[in-house]
Coordinates of C-alpha atoms and ligand atoms in Angstrom, one line a residue:
Chain A
M1 CA 52.0 32.4 -23.6
P2 CA 49.0 31.0 -25.4
D3 CA 47.1 28.5 -23.5
T4 CA 47.6 25.6 -26.0
P5 CA 46.5 22.2 -24.8
N6 CA 48.9 19.7 -23.2
P7 CA 51.3 21.6 -21.0
I8 CA 54.3 19.6 -20.0
L9 CA 53.9 20.8 -16.5
E10 CA 50.9 22.0 -14.7
L11 CA 50.1 23.0 -11.2
R12 CA 46.5 23.1 -10.2
G13 CA 45.6 25.0 -7.1
V14 CA 48.8 23.8 -5.4
S15 CA 49.2 24.8 -1.7
K16 CA 51.9 23.6 0.6
Q17 CA 52.1 23.9 4.4
F18 CA 54.9 23.1 6.6
E19 CA 54.8 22.4 10.3
L20 CA 57.6 24.4 11.8
Q21 CA 58.0 24.2 15.7
G22 CA 54.3 23.8 16.2
Q23 CA 53.6 26.6 13.8
R24 CA 52.1 26.3 10.4
V25 CA 53.9 28.0 7.6
E26 CA 52.1 28.5 4.3
A27 CA 54.9 28.2 1.9
L28 CA 52.7 28.2 -1.1
R29 CA 49.0 29.0 -1.6
D30 CA 46.8 28.2 -4.5
A31 CA 49.5 28.2 -7.2
H32 CA 48.3 27.8 -10.8
L33 CA 51.0 27.4 -13.4
R34 CA 51.2 25.8 -17.0
V35 CA 54.5 25.3 -18.6
H36 CA 54.7 24.2 -22.3
K37 CA 57.3 22.1 -23.8
G38 CA 60.4 24.0 -24.8
E39 CA 59.5 26.9 -22.7
F40 CA 62.1 28.8 -20.4
V41 CA 60.2 30.0 -17.4
C42 CA 61.8 32.0 -14.6
L43 CA 60.5 32.3 -11.1
I44 CA 61.4 35.4 -9.2
G45 CA 60.4 36.9 -5.9
A46 CA 61.5 37.9 -2.4
S47 CA 63.1 35.4 -0.1
G48 CA 60.7 33.0 1.4
C49 CA 58.0 33.4 -1.2
G50 CA 58.0 29.6 -2.0
K51 CA 60.1 29.5 -5.1
S52 CA 62.1 26.5 -3.9
T53 CA 59.0 24.9 -2.6
L54 CA 57.3 25.1 -5.9
L55 CA 60.3 23.7 -7.7
R56 CA 60.7 20.8 -5.2
I57 CA 57.0 20.0 -5.7
V58 CA 57.6 19.7 -9.4
A59 CA 60.7 17.7 -8.8
G60 CA 58.7 15.3 -6.6
F61 CA 60.7 15.9 -3.4
E62 CA 57.7 17.3 -1.8
S63 CA 54.0 16.7 -2.4
P64 CA 51.3 19.3 -2.4
T65 CA 49.2 19.7 0.8
V66 CA 46.3 20.7 -1.5
G67 CA 46.0 20.6 -5.3
E68 CA 47.8 18.7 -8.0
A69 CA 51.1 18.8 -9.8
L70 CA 51.0 17.2 -13.2
M71 CA 53.5 16.3 -15.9
W72 CA 52.0 15.5 -19.2
G73 CA 48.7 15.4 -17.4
M74 CA 49.8 12.7 -15.0
P75 CA 50.2 13.3 -11.3
I76 CA 53.9 13.7 -10.1
A77 CA 54.4 10.9 -7.7
G78 CA 58.1 11.3 -6.8
P79 CA 61.4 12.3 -8.2
G80 CA 62.3 10.8 -11.6
P81 CA 64.9 11.2 -14.3
E82 CA 62.5 13.0 -16.7
R83 CA 62.7 15.9 -14.2
G84 CA 66.4 16.8 -13.5
M85 CA 67.2 19.2 -10.8
V86 CA 70.3 21.4 -10.6
F87 CA 70.9 22.4 -7.1
Q88 CA 72.4 25.7 -6.0
D89 CA 74.9 23.7 -3.9
Y90 CA 75.5 21.4 -6.8
G91 CA 74.7 18.1 -5.0
L92 CA 77.6 16.3 -6.8
F93 CA 78.8 13.0 -5.5
P94 CA 82.2 13.8 -4.0
W95 CA 83.5 10.3 -4.4
L96 CA 82.9 10.2 -8.2
T97 CA 84.9 12.0 -10.8
V98 CA 83.3 14.3 -13.3
R99 CA 82.9 11.3 -15.5
G100 CA 81.4 9.2 -12.7
N101 CA 79.0 11.9 -11.8
I102 CA 77.7 12.3 -15.3
A103 CA 77.5 8.5 -15.7
F104 CA 75.6 8.1 -12.4
G105 CA 72.1 8.6 -14.0
P106 CA 72.5 6.4 -17.1
Q107 CA 74.2 3.7 -15.0
S108 CA 71.4 3.8 -12.5
R109 CA 68.8 3.3 -15.2
G110 CA 70.7 0.3 -16.4
R111 CA 71.9 1.6 -19.8
P112 CA 74.6 -0.7 -21.4
A113 CA 78.2 0.3 -20.6
A114 CA 79.1 1.3 -24.1
E115 CA 76.2 3.6 -24.4
V116 CA 76.9 5.2 -21.0
K117 CA 80.5 5.8 -22.1
D118 CA 79.4 7.6 -25.3
T119 CA 76.8 9.7 -23.5
V120 CA 79.3 10.7 -20.9
E121 CA 82.0 11.8 -23.4
R122 CA 79.4 13.7 -25.4
F123 CA 78.1 15.7 -22.4
I124 CA 81.6 16.3 -21.0
S125 CA 82.5 18.1 -24.2
L126 CA 79.1 19.8 -24.3
V127 CA 79.9 21.6 -21.1
G128 CA 83.6 21.9 -22.0
L129 CA 85.1 19.9 -19.2
Q130 CA 87.3 17.5 -21.3
R131 CA 90.5 18.4 -19.3
F132 CA 88.8 17.8 -16.0
A133 CA 87.0 14.6 -16.8
D134 CA 88.9 12.7 -14.1
A135 CA 88.9 15.3 -11.5
Y136 CA 86.9 15.0 -8.3
P137 CA 84.4 17.7 -7.3
H138 CA 86.6 19.1 -4.6
Q139 CA 89.2 19.9 -7.3
L140 CA 86.7 22.0 -9.4
S141 CA 85.8 25.6 -9.3
G142 CA 82.2 26.6 -8.5
G143 CA 81.4 27.3 -12.2
M144 CA 82.8 23.9 -13.2
K145 CA 80.8 22.1 -10.6
Q146 CA 77.7 23.8 -11.8
R147 CA 78.5 22.6 -15.4
V148 CA 78.9 19.0 -14.1
A149 CA 75.5 19.3 -12.3
I150 CA 73.9 20.5 -15.6
A151 CA 75.6 17.9 -17.7
R152 CA 74.5 15.2 -15.2
V153 CA 70.9 16.1 -15.7
L154 CA 71.1 16.4 -19.4
A155 CA 73.0 13.2 -19.9
N156 CA 70.1 11.5 -18.1
D157 CA 67.6 12.5 -20.9
A158 CA 65.8 15.0 -18.6
E159 CA 62.9 16.7 -20.4
V160 CA 62.5 19.3 -17.8
V161 CA 65.4 21.0 -16.1
L162 CA 64.7 22.5 -12.7
M163 CA 67.2 25.0 -11.6
D164 CA 67.2 26.6 -8.1
E165 CA 69.3 29.7 -8.2
P166 CA 72.0 27.7 -10.0
F167 CA 74.3 30.6 -10.6
G168 CA 73.7 32.5 -7.4
A169 CA 77.0 31.6 -5.8
L170 CA 79.2 32.4 -8.9
D171 CA 81.0 35.6 -9.8
A172 CA 79.5 37.8 -12.4
M173 CA 81.7 36.8 -15.2
T174 CA 81.2 33.1 -14.7
R175 CA 77.5 33.6 -14.3
E176 CA 77.2 35.5 -17.6
R177 CA 79.2 32.8 -19.4
L178 CA 77.0 30.0 -17.9
Q179 CA 73.9 31.9 -18.8
D180 CA 75.0 32.1 -22.5
E181 CA 76.0 28.3 -22.5
L182 CA 72.6 27.4 -20.9
L183 CA 70.7 29.4 -23.5
E184 CA 72.6 27.7 -26.2
I185 CA 72.1 24.2 -24.9
W186 CA 68.3 25.0 -24.3
Q187 CA 67.9 26.3 -27.9
R188 CA 69.8 23.3 -29.3
T189 CA 67.9 20.6 -27.3
G190 CA 64.4 21.9 -27.0
L191 CA 64.5 21.4 -23.1
T192 CA 61.9 22.8 -20.9
V193 CA 63.5 24.9 -18.1
L194 CA 62.1 26.1 -14.8
F195 CA 64.6 28.5 -13.3
V196 CA 64.5 30.3 -9.9
T197 CA 66.5 33.4 -9.5
H198 CA 66.8 36.5 -7.4
S199 CA 68.0 38.6 -10.2
I200 CA 65.5 40.5 -12.4
E201 CA 68.2 41.0 -15.0
E202 CA 69.0 37.3 -15.2
A203 CA 65.3 36.5 -15.5
I204 CA 64.8 39.0 -18.3
F205 CA 67.9 37.8 -20.0
L206 CA 66.9 34.1 -20.0
A207 CA 63.2 33.7 -19.8
D208 CA 60.3 33.3 -22.2
R209 CA 58.1 34.1 -19.3
I210 CA 58.7 35.5 -15.9
V211 CA 56.6 34.4 -12.9
V212 CA 56.6 36.9 -10.1
M213 CA 55.9 35.5 -6.7
S214 CA 55.2 37.2 -3.3
P215 CA 55.7 36.1 0.3
S216 CA 53.5 35.4 3.4
P217 CA 51.9 33.3 2.2
G218 CA 53.9 32.4 -0.9
R219 CA 51.9 32.8 -4.0
I220 CA 52.1 33.6 -7.7
E221 CA 51.6 37.3 -8.1
S222 CA 51.7 37.7 -11.9
E223 CA 53.1 36.4 -15.1
T224 CA 55.0 38.4 -17.7
A225 CA 55.9 37.2 -21.2
V226 CA 59.4 38.4 -22.3
L227 CA 59.0 39.2 -26.0
L228 CA 62.4 40.7 -26.6
P229 CA 64.3 39.1 -29.4
R230 CA 67.3 36.9 -28.6
P231 CA 70.2 37.2 -28.1
R232 CA 69.1 39.9 -25.6
D233 CA 71.0 43.1 -25.0
V234 CA 71.1 44.0 -21.3
V235 CA 71.7 47.7 -22.0
A236 CA 69.0 48.1 -24.6
A237 CA 66.1 50.4 -23.8
D238 CA 63.4 48.0 -23.9
F239 CA 65.3 45.6 -21.7
N240 CA 65.6 48.5 -19.2
D241 CA 61.9 49.3 -19.5
M242 CA 61.1 45.7 -18.5
R243 CA 63.6 45.7 -15.6
G244 CA 62.0 48.9 -14.3
R245 CA 58.5 47.5 -14.5
L246 CA 59.4 44.1 -12.8
S247 CA 61.4 45.9 -10.2
Q248 CA 58.3 48.0 -9.3
Q249 CA 56.1 44.9 -9.2
L250 CA 58.6 43.2 -6.8
H251 CA 59.0 46.2 -4.6
S252 CA 55.3 46.8 -4.3
H253 CA 55.1 43.8 -1.9
H254 CA 58.5 44.2 -0.6
G255 CA 57.3 47.3 1.1
R256 CA 54.6 45.5 3.0
K257 CA 56.7 42.8 4.4
A258 CA 60.4 42.7 5.1
A259 CA 62.1 40.2 2.6
Chain B
M1 CA 86.4 30.0 -26.4
S2 CA 85.0 31.2 -23.1
L3 CA 85.3 27.6 -21.9
L4 CA 88.9 27.5 -22.5
L5 CA 89.3 30.7 -20.7
E6 CA 87.7 29.4 -17.5
A7 CA 89.4 26.1 -17.8
G8 CA 92.7 27.9 -18.0
R9 CA 91.9 30.0 -15.0
A10 CA 91.0 27.1 -12.9
A11 CA 94.0 24.9 -14.0
P12 CA 96.4 26.2 -11.3
A13 CA 94.0 24.7 -8.6
A14 CA 94.0 21.3 -10.1
A15 CA 97.7 21.4 -10.8
E16 CA 98.5 22.4 -7.2
P17 CA 99.8 19.0 -6.1
A18 CA 102.6 19.1 -8.7
S19 CA 104.1 22.3 -7.2
K20 CA 103.8 21.0 -3.7
P21 CA 107.1 19.1 -3.2
R22 CA 109.1 22.2 -4.0
A23 CA 107.4 24.4 -1.5
G24 CA 107.4 21.6 1.0
L25 CA 111.0 20.7 0.8
L26 CA 111.9 22.7 3.9
A27 CA 108.9 21.3 5.7
R28 CA 109.8 17.8 4.7
L29 CA 113.3 18.1 6.1
G30 CA 112.2 20.2 9.0
N31 CA 109.4 17.9 10.3
P32 CA 111.4 14.8 11.3
L33 CA 114.0 17.2 12.7
L34 CA 111.4 19.0 14.8
A35 CA 109.8 15.6 15.7
I36 CA 113.1 14.2 17.0
I37 CA 114.0 17.1 19.3
F38 CA 111.6 16.2 22.0
P39 CA 112.4 12.4 22.3
L40 CA 116.1 13.3 22.2
G41 CA 115.6 15.6 25.1
V42 CA 113.6 13.0 27.1
L43 CA 116.4 10.5 26.3
A44 CA 119.0 12.9 27.6
I45 CA 117.2 13.6 30.8
W46 CA 116.5 9.9 31.3
H47 CA 120.1 9.2 30.8
F48 CA 121.3 12.0 33.1
F49 CA 119.2 10.7 36.0
T50 CA 119.8 7.0 35.6
Y51 CA 123.3 6.5 34.3
G52 CA 125.9 5.4 36.8
Q53 CA 123.3 5.5 39.6
K54 CA 124.0 2.4 41.7
Y55 CA 120.5 1.7 43.0
S56 CA 118.3 3.3 40.3
L57 CA 115.1 1.3 39.8
I58 CA 114.9 2.6 36.2
P59 CA 117.7 1.4 33.9
P60 CA 119.5 3.9 31.8
P61 CA 118.8 4.1 28.0
S62 CA 121.9 2.4 27.1
E63 CA 120.9 -0.7 29.1
V64 CA 117.5 -0.7 27.5
A65 CA 119.2 -0.6 24.1
V66 CA 121.4 -3.6 24.9
A67 CA 118.4 -5.5 26.3
L68 CA 116.4 -4.6 23.1
Y69 CA 119.2 -6.0 21.0
D70 CA 119.3 -9.2 23.0
L71 CA 115.6 -9.6 22.9
T72 CA 115.7 -9.3 19.2
F73 CA 118.9 -11.1 18.1
G74 CA 120.1 -12.8 21.2
G75 CA 123.9 -13.5 21.9
I76 CA 124.3 -11.2 24.9
F77 CA 122.7 -12.6 28.0
D78 CA 121.4 -15.9 26.7
D79 CA 118.5 -16.0 29.2
A80 CA 114.8 -16.8 28.8
F81 CA 114.2 -13.5 27.0
S82 CA 117.0 -13.7 24.5
R83 CA 115.9 -13.8 20.9
T84 CA 112.2 -14.2 21.7
L85 CA 110.9 -10.9 20.4
H86 CA 109.6 -12.3 17.1
V87 CA 107.6 -14.9 18.9
H88 CA 105.9 -12.3 21.1
L89 CA 105.5 -9.8 18.5
L90 CA 103.9 -12.4 16.1
A91 CA 101.6 -13.6 18.9
S92 CA 100.5 -10.1 19.6
L93 CA 100.1 -9.1 15.9
S94 CA 98.0 -12.1 15.2
R95 CA 95.7 -11.3 18.1
V96 CA 95.5 -7.6 17.3
Y97 CA 94.7 -8.1 13.6
G98 CA 92.6 -11.1 14.1
G99 CA 90.5 -9.5 16.8
F100 CA 90.3 -6.3 14.8
A101 CA 89.2 -8.1 11.7
I102 CA 86.4 -9.9 13.5
A103 CA 85.4 -6.6 15.2
A104 CA 85.3 -4.9 11.8
A105 CA 83.4 -7.7 10.2
V106 CA 80.7 -7.4 12.7
A107 CA 80.7 -3.7 13.4
I108 CA 80.6 -2.4 9.9
P109 CA 77.5 -4.3 8.7
L110 CA 75.8 -3.8 12.0
G111 CA 76.6 0.0 11.9
L112 CA 75.2 0.3 8.4
L113 CA 72.1 -1.4 9.5
I114 CA 71.6 0.6 12.7
G115 CA 72.3 3.8 10.7
R116 CA 70.0 3.0 7.9
V117 CA 67.1 0.9 9.3
A118 CA 65.1 2.5 11.9
V119 CA 63.7 -0.7 13.4
V120 CA 67.2 -2.2 14.0
R121 CA 68.2 1.1 15.5
R122 CA 65.3 1.1 18.0
V123 CA 66.0 -2.5 19.0
L124 CA 69.7 -2.4 19.4
D125 CA 70.9 1.1 20.0
P126 CA 69.8 1.5 23.6
T127 CA 71.5 -1.7 24.7
L128 CA 74.7 -0.9 22.8
Q129 CA 74.7 2.6 24.3
V130 CA 74.5 1.2 27.8
L131 CA 77.2 -1.4 27.2
R132 CA 79.5 1.2 25.7
P133 CA 80.7 3.0 28.8
I134 CA 81.9 -0.2 30.3
P135 CA 85.7 -0.1 30.0
V136 CA 87.1 -3.1 28.2
T137 CA 89.3 -3.9 31.2
A138 CA 86.1 -4.3 33.3
W139 CA 85.2 -7.2 31.1
L140 CA 88.5 -9.0 31.9
P141 CA 87.2 -11.2 34.8
L142 CA 84.0 -12.1 32.9
A143 CA 86.2 -12.9 29.8
M144 CA 88.3 -15.2 31.9
I145 CA 85.3 -17.1 33.1
M146 CA 83.7 -17.3 29.6
F147 CA 86.9 -18.0 27.6
G148 CA 89.3 -19.4 30.3
L149 CA 92.7 -18.1 31.2
G150 CA 94.7 -17.7 28.1
P151 CA 94.8 -16.2 24.6
R152 CA 91.2 -16.6 23.9
S153 CA 90.3 -14.0 26.5
A154 CA 92.9 -11.7 25.1
F155 CA 91.4 -12.2 21.7
F156 CA 87.9 -11.4 23.0
L157 CA 89.0 -8.2 24.7
V158 CA 90.8 -7.0 21.6
C159 CA 87.7 -7.6 19.6
L160 CA 85.6 -5.8 22.1
G161 CA 88.0 -2.8 22.3
A162 CA 88.0 -2.4 18.5
F163 CA 84.3 -3.0 18.1
Y164 CA 82.8 0.2 19.5
P165 CA 85.0 2.8 17.6
I166 CA 84.1 1.1 14.4
L167 CA 80.5 0.7 15.1
V168 CA 80.0 4.3 16.4
N169 CA 81.8 5.8 13.4
T170 CA 80.0 3.7 10.9
I171 CA 76.7 4.7 12.4
F172 CA 77.7 8.3 12.4
G173 CA 78.9 8.0 8.8
V174 CA 75.6 6.6 7.6
R175 CA 73.5 9.1 9.6
S176 CA 75.5 12.1 8.4
V177 CA 75.1 11.5 4.7
D178 CA 74.1 14.8 3.1
P179 CA 70.3 14.5 2.4
R180 CA 71.0 16.4 -0.7
L181 CA 72.8 13.4 -2.2
F182 CA 69.8 11.2 -1.7
E183 CA 67.7 13.8 -3.6
A184 CA 70.2 13.9 -6.3
A185 CA 70.4 10.2 -6.6
S186 CA 66.7 9.7 -6.7
M187 CA 66.1 12.5 -9.4
L188 CA 68.7 10.6 -11.4
G189 CA 66.8 7.4 -11.2
C190 CA 68.6 5.6 -8.3
Q191 CA 66.1 4.6 -5.7
D192 CA 65.8 2.4 -2.5
T193 CA 68.3 -0.5 -2.3
A194 CA 70.5 0.9 -5.1
Q195 CA 70.9 4.0 -3.0
F196 CA 72.4 2.0 -0.3
Y197 CA 75.2 0.8 -2.5
R198 CA 75.7 3.8 -4.7
V199 CA 75.2 6.6 -2.1
V200 CA 75.2 5.5 1.6
L201 CA 78.2 3.1 1.3
P202 CA 80.6 5.4 -0.5
A203 CA 79.5 8.5 1.4
S204 CA 80.1 6.9 4.8
L205 CA 83.4 5.4 3.8
P206 CA 85.6 8.2 5.3
A207 CA 83.8 7.8 8.7
I208 CA 84.1 4.0 8.6
F209 CA 87.7 4.5 7.9
T210 CA 88.2 6.8 10.8
G211 CA 86.5 4.2 12.9
L212 CA 88.9 1.4 11.6
R213 CA 91.8 3.6 12.5
L214 CA 90.6 4.3 16.0
G215 CA 89.6 0.7 16.5
L216 CA 93.0 -0.6 15.6
G217 CA 94.6 1.9 17.9
F218 CA 92.3 0.5 20.7
A219 CA 93.2 -3.0 19.8
W220 CA 96.8 -2.2 20.5
V221 CA 95.9 -0.6 23.8
V222 CA 93.7 -3.6 24.9
I223 CA 96.1 -6.3 23.8
V224 CA 98.5 -5.6 26.7
V225 CA 95.8 -5.9 29.3
G226 CA 94.5 -9.0 27.6
E227 CA 97.9 -10.6 27.6
M228 CA 98.7 -9.8 31.1
T229 CA 96.9 -12.8 32.6
G230 CA 97.7 -16.4 32.0
V231 CA 99.1 -15.9 28.5
Q232 CA 102.5 -17.3 27.7
T233 CA 103.3 -15.3 24.6
G234 CA 102.7 -11.7 23.4
L235 CA 104.1 -8.3 24.2
G236 CA 101.7 -8.0 27.2
A237 CA 102.9 -11.3 28.6
I238 CA 106.6 -10.4 28.3
I239 CA 106.1 -7.1 30.1
M240 CA 104.2 -8.9 32.8
E241 CA 106.8 -11.6 33.2
A242 CA 109.7 -9.1 33.2
R243 CA 107.9 -7.1 35.9
Q244 CA 107.7 -10.1 38.1
L245 CA 111.4 -10.7 37.6
S246 CA 112.2 -7.0 38.1
R247 CA 113.7 -6.8 34.6
T248 CA 112.6 -3.3 34.1
E249 CA 114.7 -2.9 31.0
I250 CA 112.7 -5.7 29.4
V251 CA 109.5 -3.9 30.4
I252 CA 110.6 -0.8 28.7
C253 CA 111.6 -2.8 25.6
G254 CA 108.1 -4.2 25.5
M255 CA 106.6 -0.7 25.7
I256 CA 108.9 0.5 22.9
V257 CA 108.0 -2.3 20.6
I258 CA 104.3 -1.8 21.2
G259 CA 104.6 1.9 20.4
I260 CA 106.5 1.2 17.2
A261 CA 104.2 -1.6 16.1
G262 CA 101.1 0.4 16.8
F263 CA 102.6 3.4 15.0
I264 CA 103.5 1.4 11.9
S265 CA 100.1 -0.4 11.8
D266 CA 98.4 3.0 12.0
R267 CA 100.5 4.4 9.2
L268 CA 99.6 1.4 7.0
V269 CA 95.9 2.0 7.6
M270 CA 96.3 5.7 6.8
L271 CA 98.2 4.8 3.6
L272 CA 95.4 2.5 2.6
G273 CA 92.9 5.3 3.4
K274 CA 94.7 7.7 1.2
R275 CA 94.6 5.2 -1.7
L276 CA 90.9 4.4 -1.3
L277 CA 89.7 7.9 -0.4
R278 CA 91.5 10.0 -2.8
W279 CA 88.3 11.8 -3.5
S280 CA 87.9 13.0 0.0
P281 CA 89.5 16.4 0.8
N282 CA 90.1 15.1 4.3
F283 CA 92.2 12.1 3.2
A284 CA 93.9 13.2 0.0
Ligands
LIG301 N1 61.1 21.7 5.0 C1 60.5 22.8 5.5 N2 60.0 22.9 6.7 C2 59.4 23.9 7.3 N3 59.3 25.1 6.6 C3 59.8 25.2 5.3 C4 60.4 24.0 4.7 N4 60.7 24.4 3.5 C5 60.4 25.7 3.3 N5 59.8 26.1 4.4 C6 59.2 27.5 4.6 O1 58.4 27.8 3.5 C7 58.6 29.1 3.1 C8 59.1 29.2 1.6 O2 60.3 28.6 1.5 P1 61.1 28.5 0.1 O3 62.4 27.8 0.5 O4 60.3 27.9 -0.8 O5 61.4 30.1 -0.2 P2 62.2 30.6 -1.4 O6 61.3 31.5 -2.2 O7 63.0 29.6 -2.1 O8 63.3 31.5 -0.6 P3 64.7 31.9 -1.0 O9 64.7 32.9 -2.2 O10 65.3 32.5 0.3 O11 65.4 30.6 -1.4 C9 59.6 29.7 4.1 O12 58.9 30.5 5.0 C10 60.3 28.5 4.7 O13 60.5 28.9 6.0
LIG302 MG1 65.0 29.0 -2.4

């Protein structure tokens, strides 16, 4: 990615330490990252290498111990609607229907009722949940819940969508379908996406750029631009080449420390 | 296209309630049948050991049934108990629900505050924890000094009995809201006080409801104790009075009525819970 000015997100030397039973855990060390508007960036790496920590710092749930996290050049002071998070465990409000969950953000921000209603209907059809608009989360399948979680963030005018292994708990078929839909929404709306995954294949399929991280201490190891044309073919030769290279990179530090 | 596919695949799950009655027909007929076997057995044994016994201290079921009829409608014995059930029942009902309502009105807001505001928790929680193990009955003498002999003491005890289950469950409900939901709310633009109304309150509603249900059950337990001293009306009073007159069949009538009234009031609360908490898999 060319280093054009004004990244939408920027991490400058971000480190994060946690105190865990008297011990100091270095979850993230000296991370530098620039993400440009409209980019789709995947974070990949062994368990415990700080992917979630990085995402949570960008979301504003955690603040860096050292360094700065910036959005449009301004320090990130806390969570906000311009940075929507899609949790792996969905984080839907169980007492609200699909409609209510999607309306939650716009309502909280004091949008007029008529506008909220319009927005909700628009995003319900965007994620294809018209028939389940009045169902409660416990009545939905995992894939449907994940759609609600995505719609909820998009309906709230998020510029940046942060996704922490959003499809990790889904079966392969549902995952592939949601990947396709996510790409379609991303291309249509010009969102910026920061996406954590364990799957090399998922990363290559989705990303403009893949950030490889390694554990103990968690840090950014390398970045790889994915220049394959879209829609990408997972069985194409160059896709496979890339998978091989990334796999090697990942395993070179897997060997040192058990994941 | 793919959306339709998945929607179709997941449809049976959502449509499940519709197919339930058919599968549950046997269970629906079977459950009351099963539930009635045991009481019938008890009734039979009771009858067998008491009926026709000249000096039995416990009256046979048939005598209790007649007494219950007389207590409700009169026209058989025409004594002090005849046709007085509605008076006692109403008296007890008003104390149970009155005391319960006051307990709920204090315990829910207090529980929300203790659960949510650390300062309030630190000030009040230790005291409440020490007071909690004291059985409600131990308060009786003190209640009689503070409120005098009579219905006001009973009212106070009911209040106290219902208070703790509601308080404890409310605090528990507030404390156990999934932290993820706070994160979700704040990243959607809902912060601070708004979170209280839009997240804490709805999320702790099932626990609050459990507390209400337990509290009401307790209120029924306590009412009898409360009414046993110096109160003229109420189901506890009638039991006490009948005991002094050795009218054991009336004592048993009182017990049966309390059982039924408590059961019905619990069902009503459950029904309300099902309406209000349709979203919760534990209530729906
Ligand atoms: N709140 C916390 N308190 C203490 N330690 C934490 C906390 N959050 C994360 N850590 C530690 O920081 C390190 C990085 O955790 P993180 O969750 O970011 O890893 P991850 O890359 O997301 O792993 P995974 O792929 O398993 O989700 C881990 O060693 C973890 O134990
Ligand atoms: Mg993680």
